[in-house]
XYZ file of N, CA, C and O in Angstrom:
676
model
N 97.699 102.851 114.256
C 98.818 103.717 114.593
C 98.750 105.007 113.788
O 98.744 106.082 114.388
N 98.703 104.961 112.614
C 98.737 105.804 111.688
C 97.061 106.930 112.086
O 96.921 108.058 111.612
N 96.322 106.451 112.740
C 95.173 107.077 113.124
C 96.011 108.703 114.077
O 96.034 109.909 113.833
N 96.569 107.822 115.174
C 97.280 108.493 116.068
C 98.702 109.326 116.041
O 99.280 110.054 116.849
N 98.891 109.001 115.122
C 100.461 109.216 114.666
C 100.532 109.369 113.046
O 100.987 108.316 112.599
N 100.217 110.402 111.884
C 99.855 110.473 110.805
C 101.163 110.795 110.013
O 101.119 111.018 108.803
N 102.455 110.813 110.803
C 103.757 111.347 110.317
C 104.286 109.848 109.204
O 104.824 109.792 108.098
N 103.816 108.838 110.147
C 104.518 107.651 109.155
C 103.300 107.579 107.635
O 103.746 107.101 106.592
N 102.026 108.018 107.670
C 101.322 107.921 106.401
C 101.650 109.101 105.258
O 101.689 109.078 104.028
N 101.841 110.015 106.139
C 102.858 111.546 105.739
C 104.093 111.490 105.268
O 104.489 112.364 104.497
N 104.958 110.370 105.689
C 106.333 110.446 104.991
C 105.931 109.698 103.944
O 106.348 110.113 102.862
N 105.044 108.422 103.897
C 105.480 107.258 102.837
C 104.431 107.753 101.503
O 104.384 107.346 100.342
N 103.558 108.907 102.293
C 102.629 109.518 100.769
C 103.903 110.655 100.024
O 103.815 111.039 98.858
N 105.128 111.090 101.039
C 106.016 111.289 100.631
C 107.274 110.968 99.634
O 107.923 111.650 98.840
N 107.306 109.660 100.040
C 108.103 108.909 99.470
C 107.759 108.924 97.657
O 108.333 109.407 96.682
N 106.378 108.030 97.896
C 105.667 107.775 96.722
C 105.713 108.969 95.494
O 106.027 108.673 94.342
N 105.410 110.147 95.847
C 105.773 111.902 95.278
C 106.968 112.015 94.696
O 107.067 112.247 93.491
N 108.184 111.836 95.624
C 109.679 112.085 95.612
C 110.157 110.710 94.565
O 111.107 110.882 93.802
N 109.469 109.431 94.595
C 109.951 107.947 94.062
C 109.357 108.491 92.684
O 110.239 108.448 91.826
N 108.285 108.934 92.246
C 107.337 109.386 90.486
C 108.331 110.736 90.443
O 108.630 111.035 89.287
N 108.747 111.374 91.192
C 109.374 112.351 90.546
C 110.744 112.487 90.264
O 111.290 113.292 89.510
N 111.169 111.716 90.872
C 112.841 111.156 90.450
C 113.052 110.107 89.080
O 113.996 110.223 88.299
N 111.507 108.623 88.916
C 111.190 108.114 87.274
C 111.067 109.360 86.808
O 112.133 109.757 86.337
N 110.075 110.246 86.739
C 110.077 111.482 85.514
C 111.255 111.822 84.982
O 111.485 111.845 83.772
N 112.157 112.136 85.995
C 113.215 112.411 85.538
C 114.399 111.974 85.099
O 115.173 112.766 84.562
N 114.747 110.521 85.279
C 115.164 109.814 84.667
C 115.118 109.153 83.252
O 115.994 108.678 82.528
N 113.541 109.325 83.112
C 112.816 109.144 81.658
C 113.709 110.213 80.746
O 114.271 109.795 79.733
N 113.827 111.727 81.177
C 114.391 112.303 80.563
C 115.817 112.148 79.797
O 116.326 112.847 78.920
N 116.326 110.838 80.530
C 117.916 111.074 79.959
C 117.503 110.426 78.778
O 116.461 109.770 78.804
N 118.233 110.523 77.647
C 118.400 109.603 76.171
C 119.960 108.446 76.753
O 121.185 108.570 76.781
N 118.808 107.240 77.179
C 119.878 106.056 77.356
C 121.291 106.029 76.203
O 122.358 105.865 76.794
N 121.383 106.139 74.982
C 121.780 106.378 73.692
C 122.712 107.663 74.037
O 123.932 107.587 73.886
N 122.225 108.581 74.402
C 123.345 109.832 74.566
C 124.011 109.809 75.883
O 125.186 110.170 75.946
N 123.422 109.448 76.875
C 123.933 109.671 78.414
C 123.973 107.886 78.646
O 122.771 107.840 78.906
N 124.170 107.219 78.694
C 124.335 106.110 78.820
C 124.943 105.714 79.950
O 124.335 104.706 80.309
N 125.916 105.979 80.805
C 126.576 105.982 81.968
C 125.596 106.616 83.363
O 125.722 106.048 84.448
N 124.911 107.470 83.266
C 123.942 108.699 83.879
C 122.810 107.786 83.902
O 122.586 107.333 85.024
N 121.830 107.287 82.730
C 120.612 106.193 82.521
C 120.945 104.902 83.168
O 120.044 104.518 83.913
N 122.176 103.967 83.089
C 122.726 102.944 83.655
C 122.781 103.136 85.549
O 122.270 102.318 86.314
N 123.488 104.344 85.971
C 123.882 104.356 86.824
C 121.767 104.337 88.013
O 121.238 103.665 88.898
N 121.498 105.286 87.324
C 120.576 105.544 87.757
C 119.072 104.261 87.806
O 118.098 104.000 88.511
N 119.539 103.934 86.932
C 118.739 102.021 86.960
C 119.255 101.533 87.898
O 118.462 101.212 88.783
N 120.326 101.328 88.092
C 121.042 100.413 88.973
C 120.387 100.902 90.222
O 119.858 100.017 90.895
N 120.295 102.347 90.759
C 120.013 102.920 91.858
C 118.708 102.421 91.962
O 118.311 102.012 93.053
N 117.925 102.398 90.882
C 116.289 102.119 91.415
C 116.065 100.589 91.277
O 114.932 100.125 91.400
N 117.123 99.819 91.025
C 117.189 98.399 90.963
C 117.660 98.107 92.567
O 117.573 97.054 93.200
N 118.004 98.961 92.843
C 118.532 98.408 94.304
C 117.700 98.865 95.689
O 117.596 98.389 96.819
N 117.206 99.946 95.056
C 115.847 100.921 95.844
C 114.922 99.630 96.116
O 114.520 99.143 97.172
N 114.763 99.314 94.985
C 112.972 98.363 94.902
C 113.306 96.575 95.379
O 112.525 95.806 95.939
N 114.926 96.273 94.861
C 115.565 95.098 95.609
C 115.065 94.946 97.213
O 114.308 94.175 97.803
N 115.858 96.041 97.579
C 115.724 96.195 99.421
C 114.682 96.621 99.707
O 114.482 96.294 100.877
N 113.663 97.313 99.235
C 112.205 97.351 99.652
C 111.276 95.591 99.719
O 110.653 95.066 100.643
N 111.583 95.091 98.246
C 111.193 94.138 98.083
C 111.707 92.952 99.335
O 110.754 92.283 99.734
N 113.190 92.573 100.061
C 113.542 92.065 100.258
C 113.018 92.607 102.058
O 113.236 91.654 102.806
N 112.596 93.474 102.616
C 112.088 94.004 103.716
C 110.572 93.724 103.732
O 110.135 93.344 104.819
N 109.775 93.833 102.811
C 108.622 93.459 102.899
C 108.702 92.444 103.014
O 108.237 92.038 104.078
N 109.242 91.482 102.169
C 108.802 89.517 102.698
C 109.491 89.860 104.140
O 109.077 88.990 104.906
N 110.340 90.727 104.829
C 110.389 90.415 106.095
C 109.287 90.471 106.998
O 109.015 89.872 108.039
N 108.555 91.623 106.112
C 107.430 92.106 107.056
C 106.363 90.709 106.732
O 105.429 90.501 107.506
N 106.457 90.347 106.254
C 105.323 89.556 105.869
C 105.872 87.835 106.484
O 105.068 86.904 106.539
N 106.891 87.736 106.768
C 106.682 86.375 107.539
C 107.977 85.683 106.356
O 108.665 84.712 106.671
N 108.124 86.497 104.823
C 108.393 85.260 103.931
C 109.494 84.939 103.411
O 110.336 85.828 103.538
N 109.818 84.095 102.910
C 111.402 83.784 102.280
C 111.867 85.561 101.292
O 111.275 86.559 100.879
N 113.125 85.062 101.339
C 113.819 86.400 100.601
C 113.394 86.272 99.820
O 112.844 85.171 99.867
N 113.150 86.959 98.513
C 113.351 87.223 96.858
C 113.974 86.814 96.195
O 113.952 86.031 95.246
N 115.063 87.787 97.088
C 116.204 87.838 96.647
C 117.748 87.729 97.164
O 118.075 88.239 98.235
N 118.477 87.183 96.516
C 119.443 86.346 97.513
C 121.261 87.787 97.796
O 122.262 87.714 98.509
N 120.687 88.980 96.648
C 121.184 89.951 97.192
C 120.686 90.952 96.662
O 119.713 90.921 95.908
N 121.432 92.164 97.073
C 120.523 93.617 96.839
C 120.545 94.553 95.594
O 120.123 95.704 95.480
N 121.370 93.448 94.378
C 120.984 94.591 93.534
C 121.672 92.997 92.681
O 122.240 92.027 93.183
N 121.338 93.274 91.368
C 121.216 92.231 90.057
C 122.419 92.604 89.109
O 123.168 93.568 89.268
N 122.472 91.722 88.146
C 123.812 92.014 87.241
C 122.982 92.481 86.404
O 123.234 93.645 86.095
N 121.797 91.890 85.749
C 121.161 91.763 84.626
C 120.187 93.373 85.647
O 119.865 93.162 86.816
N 119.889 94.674 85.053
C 119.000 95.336 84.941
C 117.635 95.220 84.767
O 117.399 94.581 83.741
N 116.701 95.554 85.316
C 115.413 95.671 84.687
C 115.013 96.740 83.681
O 115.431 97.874 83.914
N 114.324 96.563 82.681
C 113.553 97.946 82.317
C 113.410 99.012 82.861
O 113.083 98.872 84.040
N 113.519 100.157 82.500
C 112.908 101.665 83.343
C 111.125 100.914 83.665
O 110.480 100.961 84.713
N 110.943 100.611 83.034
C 109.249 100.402 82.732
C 108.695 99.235 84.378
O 107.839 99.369 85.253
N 109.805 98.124 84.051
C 109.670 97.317 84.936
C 110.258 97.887 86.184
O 109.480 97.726 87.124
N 111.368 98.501 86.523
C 111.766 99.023 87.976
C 110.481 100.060 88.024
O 110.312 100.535 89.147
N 109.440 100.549 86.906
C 108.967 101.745 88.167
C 107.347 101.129 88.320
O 106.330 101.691 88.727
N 107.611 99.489 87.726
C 106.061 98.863 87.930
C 106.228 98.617 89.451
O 105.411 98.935 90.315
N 107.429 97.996 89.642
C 107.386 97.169 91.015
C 107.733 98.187 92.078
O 107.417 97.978 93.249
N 108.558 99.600 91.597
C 108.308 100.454 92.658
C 107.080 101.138 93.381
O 106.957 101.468 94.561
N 105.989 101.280 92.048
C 104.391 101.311 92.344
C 103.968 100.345 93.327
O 103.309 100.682 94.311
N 104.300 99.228 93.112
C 103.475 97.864 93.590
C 104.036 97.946 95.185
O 103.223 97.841 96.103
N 105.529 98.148 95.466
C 106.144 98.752 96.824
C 105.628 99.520 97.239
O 104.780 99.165 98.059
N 105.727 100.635 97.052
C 104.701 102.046 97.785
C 103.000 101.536 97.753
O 102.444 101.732 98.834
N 102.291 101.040 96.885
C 100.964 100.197 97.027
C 100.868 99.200 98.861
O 100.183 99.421 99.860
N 101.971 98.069 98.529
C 102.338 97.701 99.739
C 101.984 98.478 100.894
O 100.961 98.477 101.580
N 103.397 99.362 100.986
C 103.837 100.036 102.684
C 102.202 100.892 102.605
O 101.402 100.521 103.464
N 101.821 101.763 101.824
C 100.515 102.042 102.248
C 100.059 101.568 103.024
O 99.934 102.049 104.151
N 99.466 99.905 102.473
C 98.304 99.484 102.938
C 98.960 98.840 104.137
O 98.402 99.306 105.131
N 99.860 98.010 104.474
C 100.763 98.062 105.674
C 100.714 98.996 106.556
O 100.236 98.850 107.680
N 101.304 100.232 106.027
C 100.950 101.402 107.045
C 99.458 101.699 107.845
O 99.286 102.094 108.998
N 98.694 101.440 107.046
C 97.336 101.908 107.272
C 96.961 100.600 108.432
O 96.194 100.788 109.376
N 97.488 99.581 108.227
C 97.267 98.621 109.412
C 97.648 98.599 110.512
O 97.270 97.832 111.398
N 98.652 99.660 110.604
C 99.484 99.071 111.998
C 99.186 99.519 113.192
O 98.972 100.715 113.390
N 99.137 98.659 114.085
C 98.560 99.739 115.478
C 100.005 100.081 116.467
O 100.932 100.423 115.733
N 100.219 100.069 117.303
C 101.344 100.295 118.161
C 101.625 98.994 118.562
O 102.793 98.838 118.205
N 101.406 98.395 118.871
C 101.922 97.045 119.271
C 102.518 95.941 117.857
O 103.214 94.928 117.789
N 101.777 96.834 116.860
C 102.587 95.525 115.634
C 103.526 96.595 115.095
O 104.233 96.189 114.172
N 103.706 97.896 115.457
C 104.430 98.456 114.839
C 105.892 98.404 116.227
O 107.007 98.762 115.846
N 105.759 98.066 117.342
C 107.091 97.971 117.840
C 107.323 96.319 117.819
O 107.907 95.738 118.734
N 106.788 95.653 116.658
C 107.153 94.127 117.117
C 108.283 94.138 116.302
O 108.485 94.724 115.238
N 109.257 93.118 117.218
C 110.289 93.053 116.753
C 110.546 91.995 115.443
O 109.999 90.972 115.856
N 111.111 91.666 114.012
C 111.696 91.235 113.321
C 112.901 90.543 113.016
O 113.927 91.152 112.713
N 112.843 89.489 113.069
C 114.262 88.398 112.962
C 114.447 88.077 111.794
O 113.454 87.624 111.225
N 115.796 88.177 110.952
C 116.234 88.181 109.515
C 117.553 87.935 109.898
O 118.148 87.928 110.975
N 118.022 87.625 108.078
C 118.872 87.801 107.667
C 119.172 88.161 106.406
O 118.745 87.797 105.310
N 120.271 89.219 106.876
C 120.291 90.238 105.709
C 120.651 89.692 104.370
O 120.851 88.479 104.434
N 120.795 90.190 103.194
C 121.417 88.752 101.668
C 122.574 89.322 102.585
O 122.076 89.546 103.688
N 123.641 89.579 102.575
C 125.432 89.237 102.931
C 125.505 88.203 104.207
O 126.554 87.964 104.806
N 124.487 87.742 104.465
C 124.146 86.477 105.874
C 124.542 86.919 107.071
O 125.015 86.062 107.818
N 124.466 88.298 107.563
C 124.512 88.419 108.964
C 122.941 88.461 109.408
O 122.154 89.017 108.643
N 122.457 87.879 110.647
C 121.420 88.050 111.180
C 121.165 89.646 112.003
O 122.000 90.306 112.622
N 119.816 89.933 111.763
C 119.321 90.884 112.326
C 118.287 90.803 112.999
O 117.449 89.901 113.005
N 118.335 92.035 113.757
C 116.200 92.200 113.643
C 116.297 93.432 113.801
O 117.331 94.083 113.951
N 114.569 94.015 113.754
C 114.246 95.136 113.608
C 112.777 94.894 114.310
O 112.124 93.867 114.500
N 112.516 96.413 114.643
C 110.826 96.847 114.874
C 110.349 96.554 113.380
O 111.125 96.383 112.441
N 108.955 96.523 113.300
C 108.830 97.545 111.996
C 108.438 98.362 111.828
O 107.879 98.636 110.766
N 108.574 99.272 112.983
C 108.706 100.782 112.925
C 110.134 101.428 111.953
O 110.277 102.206 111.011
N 111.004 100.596 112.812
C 112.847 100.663 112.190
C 112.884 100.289 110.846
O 113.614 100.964 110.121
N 112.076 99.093 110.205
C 112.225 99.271 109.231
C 112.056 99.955 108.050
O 112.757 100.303 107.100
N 110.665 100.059 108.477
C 109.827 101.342 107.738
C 110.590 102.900 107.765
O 110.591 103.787 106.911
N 111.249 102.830 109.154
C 112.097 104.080 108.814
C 113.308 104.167 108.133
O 113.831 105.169 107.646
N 113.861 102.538 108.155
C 114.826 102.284 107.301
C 114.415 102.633 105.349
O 115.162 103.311 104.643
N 113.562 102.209 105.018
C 112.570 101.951 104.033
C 113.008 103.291 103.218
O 113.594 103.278 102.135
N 112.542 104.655 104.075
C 112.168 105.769 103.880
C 113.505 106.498 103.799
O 113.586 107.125 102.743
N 114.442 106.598 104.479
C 116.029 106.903 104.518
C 116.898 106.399 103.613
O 117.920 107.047 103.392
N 116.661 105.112 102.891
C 117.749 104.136 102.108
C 117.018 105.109 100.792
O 117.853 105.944 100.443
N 115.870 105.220 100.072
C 115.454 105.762 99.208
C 115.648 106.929 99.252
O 116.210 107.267 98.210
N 115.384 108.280 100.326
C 116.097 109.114 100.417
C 117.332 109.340 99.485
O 117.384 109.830 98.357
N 118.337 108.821 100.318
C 119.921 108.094 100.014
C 120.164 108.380 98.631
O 120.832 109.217 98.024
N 119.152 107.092 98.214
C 119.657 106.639 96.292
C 119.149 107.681 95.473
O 119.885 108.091 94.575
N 117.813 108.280 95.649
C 117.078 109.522 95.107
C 118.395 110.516 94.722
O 118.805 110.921 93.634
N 118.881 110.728 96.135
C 119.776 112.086 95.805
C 121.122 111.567 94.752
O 121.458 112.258 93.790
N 121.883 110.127 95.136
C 122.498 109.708 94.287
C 122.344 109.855 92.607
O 123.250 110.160 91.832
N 121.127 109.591 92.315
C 120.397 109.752 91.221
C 120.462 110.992 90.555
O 120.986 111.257 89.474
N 119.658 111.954 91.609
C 119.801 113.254 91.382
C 120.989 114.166 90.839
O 120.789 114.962 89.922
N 122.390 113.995 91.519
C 123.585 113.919 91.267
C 124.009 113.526 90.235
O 124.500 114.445 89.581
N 124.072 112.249 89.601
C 124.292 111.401 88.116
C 123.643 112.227 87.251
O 124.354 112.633 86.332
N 121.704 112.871 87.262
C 121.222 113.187 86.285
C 122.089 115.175 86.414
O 122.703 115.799 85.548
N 121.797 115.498 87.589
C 122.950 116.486 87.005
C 123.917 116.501 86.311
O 123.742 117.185 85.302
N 125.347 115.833 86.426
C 126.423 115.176 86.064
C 125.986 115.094 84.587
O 126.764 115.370 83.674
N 124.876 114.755 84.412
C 124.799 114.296 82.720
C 123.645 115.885 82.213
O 122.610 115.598 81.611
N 123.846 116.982 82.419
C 123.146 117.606 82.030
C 121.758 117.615 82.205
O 121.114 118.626 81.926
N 121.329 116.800 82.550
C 120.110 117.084 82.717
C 119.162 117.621 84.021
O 119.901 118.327 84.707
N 118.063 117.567 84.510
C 117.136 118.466 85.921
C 116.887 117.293 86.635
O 116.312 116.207 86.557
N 117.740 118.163 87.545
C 117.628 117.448 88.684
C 115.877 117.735 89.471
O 115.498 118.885 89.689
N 114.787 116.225 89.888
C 113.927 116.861 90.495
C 114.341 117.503 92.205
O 115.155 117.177 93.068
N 113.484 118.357 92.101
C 113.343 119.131 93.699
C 112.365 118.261 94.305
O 111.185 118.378 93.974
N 112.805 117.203 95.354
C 112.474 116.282 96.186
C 112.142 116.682 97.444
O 111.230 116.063 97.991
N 112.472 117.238 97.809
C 112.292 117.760 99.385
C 110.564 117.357 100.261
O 109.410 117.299 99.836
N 111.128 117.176 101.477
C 109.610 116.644 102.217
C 108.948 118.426 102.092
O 108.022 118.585 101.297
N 109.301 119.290 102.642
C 109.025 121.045 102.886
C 108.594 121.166 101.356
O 107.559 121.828 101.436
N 108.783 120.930 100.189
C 107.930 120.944 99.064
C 106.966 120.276 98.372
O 106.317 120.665 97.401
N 106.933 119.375 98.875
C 105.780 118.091 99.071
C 104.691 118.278 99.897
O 103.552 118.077 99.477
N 104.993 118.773 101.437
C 104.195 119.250 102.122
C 103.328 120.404 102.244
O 102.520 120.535 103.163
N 103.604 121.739 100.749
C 103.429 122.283 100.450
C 102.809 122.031 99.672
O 101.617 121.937 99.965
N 103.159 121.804 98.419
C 102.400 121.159 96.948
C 100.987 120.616 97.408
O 99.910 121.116 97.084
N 101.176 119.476 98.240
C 99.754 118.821 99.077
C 99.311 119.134 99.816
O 98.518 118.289 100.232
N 99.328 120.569 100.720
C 98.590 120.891 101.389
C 98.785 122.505 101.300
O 99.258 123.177 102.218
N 98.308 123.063 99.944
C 98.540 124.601 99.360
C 98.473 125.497 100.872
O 99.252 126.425 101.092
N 97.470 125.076 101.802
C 97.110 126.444 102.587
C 98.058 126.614 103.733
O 97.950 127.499 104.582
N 99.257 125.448 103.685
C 100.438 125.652 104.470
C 101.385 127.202 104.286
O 102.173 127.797 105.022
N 100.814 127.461 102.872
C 101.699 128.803 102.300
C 100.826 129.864 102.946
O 99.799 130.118 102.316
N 100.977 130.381 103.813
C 99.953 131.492 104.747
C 100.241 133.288 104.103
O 99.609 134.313 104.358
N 101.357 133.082 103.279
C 101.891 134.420 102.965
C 101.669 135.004 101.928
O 102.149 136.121 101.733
């Protein structure tokens, strides 16, 4: 699919850019001085990598993880941005597999709050890419709020950055 259609390998090499540049900047807060801003913003990437995590065993056939979408107990900065690596590692190589027929197959779940669903996993993958969106800017917001730089996320600066000769001017 991705042969024919290079927008879904294009957003999620996106994602991956926008996901390292939102940790950078989180690294920046002093947990100790901003503490509310560092907290809030864990929580966001605890729940980012939850529902990624909890969509892939969909994609993959397998039991949940996790029995809901975000934890009492926190992970590490260190540990939320191992397993966010290991996520974007994933949808890659996922992506890079899919042809058109496994990418409109449909998906039967249930969500952790126990309503049943399904999805393509086209839908999800676009779900995937929108929910992170979402929390990024949430994030973004908090690390403002606490003084500190906000990263410039945008797909139009990404698509730039990685492909310089887009700038014609």
């Amino acid at each position: 699919m991705t042969d024919r259609d290079p927008m879904l390998t294009h957003a999620f090499a996106y994602k991956q850019w926008a996901d390292q540049r939102t940790l950078q900047a989180v690294r920046t807060l002093a947990p100790a001085n901003q503490p509310q801003a560092y907290a809030f913003a864990c929580q966001q990437l605890n729940h980012m990598v939850m529902v990624e995590e909890l969509f892939r065993a969909r994609l993959q056939g397998l039991p949940a993880p996790h029995a809901a979408t975000n934890s009492v107990q926190l992970p590490t900065l260190d540990e939320l941005e191992r397993r966010l690596l290991a996520s974007n590692a994933w949808l890659t190589s996922h992506i890079a597999a899919l042809t058109p027929e496994s990418a409109a197959q449909i998906i039967r779940f249930v969500f952790a709050d126990g309503q049943a669903g399904s999805m393509s996993q086209q839908e999800i993958l676009f779900h995937i890419l929108n929910h992170g969106t979402y929390h990024r800017g949430a994030i973004g917001h908090a690390l403002e709020q606490a003084g500190a730089q906000r990263p410039a996320d945008t797909y139009t600066l990404y698509i730039h950055a990685a492909e310089p000769q887009r700038r014609w001017c």
